XYZ file of C-alpha atoms in Angstrom:
383
model
C 10.766 137.436 18.205
C 8.914 139.929 20.118
C 7.380 138.667 23.353
C 3.509 138.346 23.170
C 1.785 140.541 25.846
C -1.342 139.107 27.040
C -3.823 141.115 29.413
C -6.353 139.024 31.302
C -7.760 139.702 34.781
C -10.692 140.523 37.081
C -13.505 143.133 36.228
C -11.860 144.650 33.230
C -14.974 144.610 30.986
C -16.806 147.911 29.947
C -15.441 150.699 32.004
C -13.829 148.267 34.395
C -13.135 148.586 38.070
C -10.069 150.607 38.548
C -8.769 149.559 35.029
C -10.214 148.297 31.828
C -9.287 146.476 28.642
C -10.918 146.990 25.127
C -13.069 144.033 24.084
C -11.096 143.389 20.902
C -7.906 143.078 22.805
C -9.396 140.924 25.398
C -10.980 138.731 22.690
C -7.602 138.141 20.904
C -5.871 137.358 24.136
C -8.586 134.743 24.791
C -7.802 133.041 21.505
C -4.138 133.056 22.568
C -4.997 131.592 25.968
C -7.267 128.873 24.353
C -4.393 127.771 22.138
C -2.038 127.522 25.266
C -4.726 125.276 26.920
C -5.201 123.084 23.955
C -1.399 122.507 23.817
C -1.025 121.767 27.547
C -3.724 119.251 27.545
C -3.111 117.667 24.154
C -3.984 113.965 24.292
C -5.729 114.301 27.724
C -9.355 113.439 28.175
C -9.668 116.237 30.604
C -9.342 119.972 29.481
C -10.229 123.020 31.533
C -13.127 125.098 30.391
C -12.258 128.792 29.490
C -14.528 131.124 31.447
C -14.335 134.826 30.943
C -14.419 137.854 31.419
C -15.455 137.868 34.988
C -16.513 141.528 35.015
C -19.760 143.613 35.013
C -22.016 143.339 32.033
C -21.829 145.860 29.193
C -23.844 144.536 26.280
C -21.650 146.392 23.649
C -18.298 145.194 25.189
C -19.705 141.538 25.695
C -20.931 141.339 22.130
C -17.564 142.465 20.769
C -15.750 139.989 22.904
C -17.792 137.070 21.427
C -17.355 138.329 17.913
C -13.578 138.721 18.248
C -12.875 135.518 20.039
C -15.029 133.561 17.651
C -16.698 130.165 17.998
C -15.662 127.526 20.490
C -13.074 129.626 22.382
C -15.140 130.725 25.297
C -16.895 127.901 27.022
C -18.855 130.250 29.271
C -19.133 133.864 29.462
C -19.197 135.178 33.062
C -20.391 138.395 34.709
C -20.564 139.822 38.188
C -23.595 141.155 40.041
C -23.933 143.239 43.157
C -27.275 144.666 42.518
C -27.877 145.894 46.176
C -24.984 148.358 45.941
C -22.505 149.095 48.642
C -22.623 147.088 52.014
C -22.427 150.210 53.964
C -25.670 151.523 52.675
C -28.046 152.058 55.651
C -31.043 151.277 53.346
C -29.794 147.762 52.485
C -32.666 145.848 54.065
C -35.204 148.161 52.426
C -33.603 147.378 49.018
C -33.851 143.609 49.696
C -37.589 143.774 50.626
C -38.334 146.089 47.620
C -39.662 144.067 44.669
C -39.050 147.021 42.297
C -35.460 146.985 43.300
C -35.152 143.331 42.818
C -36.620 143.406 39.330
C -34.123 145.843 38.094
C -31.350 143.190 37.673
C -33.702 141.183 35.333
C -32.619 143.316 32.368
C -29.043 142.109 32.923
C -29.977 138.486 32.832
C -32.290 139.108 29.753
C -29.758 141.055 27.749
C -26.866 138.689 28.445
C -29.054 135.778 27.453
C -29.941 137.458 24.155
C -26.222 138.302 23.708
C -25.013 134.714 24.019
C -27.838 133.398 21.872
C -27.064 135.759 19.150
C -23.239 136.037 19.164
C -22.137 133.138 21.201
C -24.525 130.137 21.030
C -21.479 127.613 21.743
C -21.111 129.306 25.084
C -23.383 129.732 28.152
C -24.127 132.419 30.745
C -22.408 132.298 34.179
C -22.701 134.543 37.302
C -19.040 134.353 38.123
C -19.413 136.289 41.311
C -22.278 137.708 43.303
C -22.618 138.719 47.035
C -25.640 141.108 46.830
C -23.748 143.998 48.228
C -20.211 144.771 47.384
C -17.293 145.669 49.658
C -17.690 142.561 51.698
C -21.455 142.832 52.008
C -23.461 144.623 54.799
C -22.792 143.889 58.456
C -25.636 142.251 60.289
C -27.433 142.034 57.002
C -25.562 139.886 54.507
C -24.867 137.221 57.086
C -28.522 137.077 58.407
C -31.948 135.859 57.557
C -33.047 138.824 55.483
C -30.363 138.254 52.986
C -32.079 135.064 52.000
C -35.001 137.094 50.294
C -32.420 138.526 47.814
C -30.400 135.317 47.388
C -33.195 132.924 46.643
C -34.935 135.453 44.495
C -31.755 135.896 42.389
C -31.214 132.172 42.016
C -34.819 131.835 40.722
C -34.331 134.711 38.304
C -30.993 133.488 37.151
C -32.568 130.080 36.279
C -35.431 131.713 34.587
C -33.029 133.574 32.150
C -30.808 130.598 31.319
C -27.908 131.050 33.668
C -26.095 127.838 33.980
C -23.726 128.559 36.947
C -24.161 130.905 39.855
C -20.955 131.633 41.948
C -21.848 133.173 45.331
C -19.237 135.286 47.201
C -18.103 133.832 49.474
C -17.741 130.644 51.564
C -15.765 132.273 54.214
C -14.965 135.946 54.531
C -16.595 139.185 54.592
C -20.159 139.790 55.958
C -21.514 137.706 53.015
C -19.722 134.606 53.818
C -21.924 131.448 54.063
C -19.960 130.230 57.184
C -19.140 132.317 60.226
C -15.361 133.237 59.750
C -14.671 132.532 63.356
C -16.701 129.492 64.303
C -17.512 128.057 60.894
C -21.120 127.611 61.920
C -23.462 128.089 58.795
C -25.183 131.420 58.360
C -28.827 131.324 57.215
C -27.966 131.465 53.485
C -26.062 128.258 53.889
C -29.324 126.250 54.013
C -30.090 127.022 50.459
C -27.654 124.716 48.391
C -24.995 122.407 47.558
C -23.129 121.400 44.382
C -25.041 119.395 41.815
C -24.138 119.740 38.145
C -27.461 117.938 37.164
C -29.491 120.862 38.595
C -30.738 123.583 36.339
C -28.407 125.981 38.116
C -24.982 125.005 39.423
C -24.499 127.118 42.458
C -20.928 127.733 43.655
C -19.115 129.736 46.355
C -15.949 131.631 46.580
C -13.542 131.317 49.613
C -10.540 133.604 49.899
C -8.536 130.832 48.073
C -10.850 131.357 45.070
C -11.757 127.602 45.181
C -15.483 127.208 44.453
C -17.370 125.390 46.949
C -21.202 124.728 46.881
C -22.835 124.588 50.100
C -25.473 126.362 52.192
C -28.910 125.973 54.044
C -31.386 127.716 51.871
C -29.192 126.827 48.848
C -29.233 123.338 50.410
C -32.914 123.190 49.930
C -32.632 124.655 46.437
C -30.248 121.791 45.591
C -32.370 119.076 47.107
C -35.609 120.231 45.584
C -35.212 122.218 42.403
C -34.736 120.088 39.188
C -33.227 120.911 35.859
C -36.420 122.175 34.074
C -37.667 125.680 34.752
C -41.426 126.267 34.404
C -43.271 129.605 33.887
C -45.338 130.956 36.774
C -48.384 133.233 36.232
C -49.753 135.029 39.278
C -52.396 137.654 39.969
C -50.708 138.373 43.379
C -49.001 141.628 44.571
C -45.366 142.065 43.394
C -44.378 141.349 47.000
C -45.044 137.682 46.420
C -42.133 136.292 44.334
C -42.672 132.867 42.781
C -40.461 130.434 40.831
C -41.171 126.760 39.734
C -39.085 123.883 38.525
C -39.647 120.210 37.820
C -38.829 118.430 41.114
C -35.453 116.933 41.387
C -34.944 113.261 41.391
C -38.751 112.514 41.531
C -42.000 113.303 39.622
C -43.920 116.516 40.229
C -43.218 120.147 40.608
C -41.441 122.260 43.249
C -42.662 125.839 43.768
C -40.434 128.584 45.469
C -42.471 131.432 46.935
C -41.097 134.499 48.783
C -43.245 136.978 50.661
C -41.573 140.290 51.048
C -44.531 141.952 52.756
C -44.377 142.520 56.385
C -48.117 142.693 56.841
C -49.736 140.673 54.167
C -50.384 136.912 54.307
C -51.036 135.161 50.948
C -53.373 132.341 50.510
C -52.628 130.689 47.051
C -54.386 128.062 45.000
C -51.729 126.442 42.574
C -53.247 125.426 39.346
C -52.025 123.602 36.247
C -52.062 125.936 33.304
C -51.332 125.186 29.613
C -47.887 124.940 28.026
C -46.072 123.820 31.238
C -47.220 126.898 33.046
C -48.308 127.089 36.729
C -50.894 129.623 37.804
C -51.284 131.090 41.139
C -54.759 132.359 42.164
C -54.019 134.322 45.336
C -56.008 135.987 48.156
C -54.356 138.474 50.249
C -54.943 139.048 54.027
C -53.396 141.786 56.188
C -52.674 140.384 59.538
C -51.476 141.793 62.805
C -48.103 140.974 64.466
C -49.952 138.808 67.030
C -51.688 136.935 64.232
C -48.247 136.535 62.462
C -46.848 134.969 65.572
C -49.734 132.493 65.928
C -49.258 131.498 62.230
C -45.599 130.633 62.972
C -46.597 128.659 66.030
C -49.213 126.537 63.959
C -46.458 125.711 61.585
C -44.325 124.530 64.422
C -47.032 122.508 66.159
C -48.321 120.900 62.919
C -51.718 122.331 63.488
C -52.177 122.843 59.695
C -50.995 119.285 58.665
C -53.464 116.870 57.355
C -51.464 113.577 56.781
C -52.524 110.773 54.623
C -51.220 107.325 53.746
C -51.821 108.119 50.123
C -48.558 109.368 48.620
C -50.128 111.696 46.258
C -52.818 113.185 48.499
C -50.575 115.548 50.157
C -47.769 118.001 49.327
C -44.585 118.676 51.133
C -43.925 122.202 52.635
C -40.653 123.838 53.786
C -41.459 127.117 55.442
C -38.368 129.373 56.293
C -38.811 132.081 58.803
C -36.429 134.161 61.132
C -36.038 133.143 64.680
C -38.389 135.098 66.962
C -39.524 137.024 63.855
C -36.280 139.149 63.918
C -35.122 139.600 60.184
C -31.511 140.114 61.012
C -31.108 137.035 63.125
C -28.476 134.416 62.170
C -30.731 131.642 63.009
C -33.091 130.281 60.336
C -36.152 128.407 61.339
C -37.652 125.594 59.272
C -41.317 124.768 59.979
C -40.957 126.210 63.430
C -37.668 124.461 64.201
C -34.437 126.460 64.584
C -31.713 125.083 62.175
C -28.642 124.545 64.259
C -25.732 122.143 63.990
C -26.103 118.809 65.781
C -24.016 117.961 68.884
C -21.630 116.247 66.537
C -21.339 119.322 64.119
C -23.518 117.802 61.411
C -26.014 119.608 59.384
C -29.525 119.075 60.901
C -32.359 117.201 59.172
C -34.370 119.507 56.940
C -37.801 117.744 57.103
C -40.993 119.041 55.460
C -44.484 119.147 56.838
C -47.140 117.274 54.936
C -50.316 119.130 53.934
C -53.466 117.863 52.122
C -52.871 118.761 48.503
C -56.291 120.238 48.062
C -55.909 122.826 50.660
C -54.582 126.326 49.607
C -51.065 127.216 50.282
C -50.610 129.775 52.976
C -47.450 132.027 53.128
C -46.892 134.133 56.084
C -45.424 137.648 55.936
C -41.583 137.945 55.678
C -41.162 134.195 54.970
C -39.986 131.817 52.303
C -41.363 128.417 51.250
C -40.582 125.520 49.077
C -43.650 123.666 48.159
C -43.297 120.138 46.517
C -46.301 118.700 44.641
C -45.530 115.090 43.925
C -48.833 114.720 41.777
C -48.461 117.845 39.731
C -48.530 116.987 36.092
C -46.351 119.079 33.762
C -45.456 117.597 30.350
C -41.883 119.102 30.680
C -41.322 117.205 33.743
C -41.874 113.763 32.215
């Protein structure tokens, strides 16, 4: 009997990267691989999921793959995203802070969601690898605060368009590592997540061993605050104010993520409950000087804007993320005016919110990110 040749591998979809495989061939090989998995795990209560192809999205190729492989072969269909381009691009920071550039990748999420719904509803969409900028990311960019704007925006967008898993490149290694490769101290992006399969979006990270880890500061906050259900957000604000909302995790209420890409506009936002589980942001824009910007950060640090109350539902919780000393390419993230640094025992620091009167407007300073938790916000989808 002639030996069966099976061709599977990384980034072979569409035109591939260095090499490619036709979708019909890849689909037939997946059928063969699924049979091998079934045989190896026969009688076991545990069976690995089959996730493929792990390449860049090409709608025609991905459609053909699902049609050829057929139902219940692929558990998840994965694609890679590096929408910031090459890490060596001197305009990398400009791209990260450009809302028009960030919007371009939405078509990939939308078209993949439609492809899965139409041709593979038994499957789900995964981002199998993403680091923002390819070729190990950008030096002094991908491992600094400014990368958080791209990263959290893409987590919000991925959830909005039904992505179930987002695997970040990488835990350790390259400029886009979540941990410093020498000291293992967390980079700013670390503080945005950790693993949780109950979340609307499971966020994973690759190390050089290709094991998936789920850790990180801004990602850590995402994990702790953002629940399963994604809510629509309507806004009259400038495109430089990005906004995403979920039902809060493990509690009643809603958590809003807002990202201010502007370097000179402060947004004052009134958060309103709209129909059909929507959130509406009525926003005022204020141009401020660098001096006023610094004063706003000091107010957050000192608690000058806090109006505490003993009534649990008379306040909201705010987590404001800013760069240390206002320098976007710092490796130190500041939460509510307090630098996030490992404790003397090497543990993750406390990530405490400030409490603000729920009736007051939300204030988002230039070039900052905020998670806002509304304990008393009533959304039918969150019950």
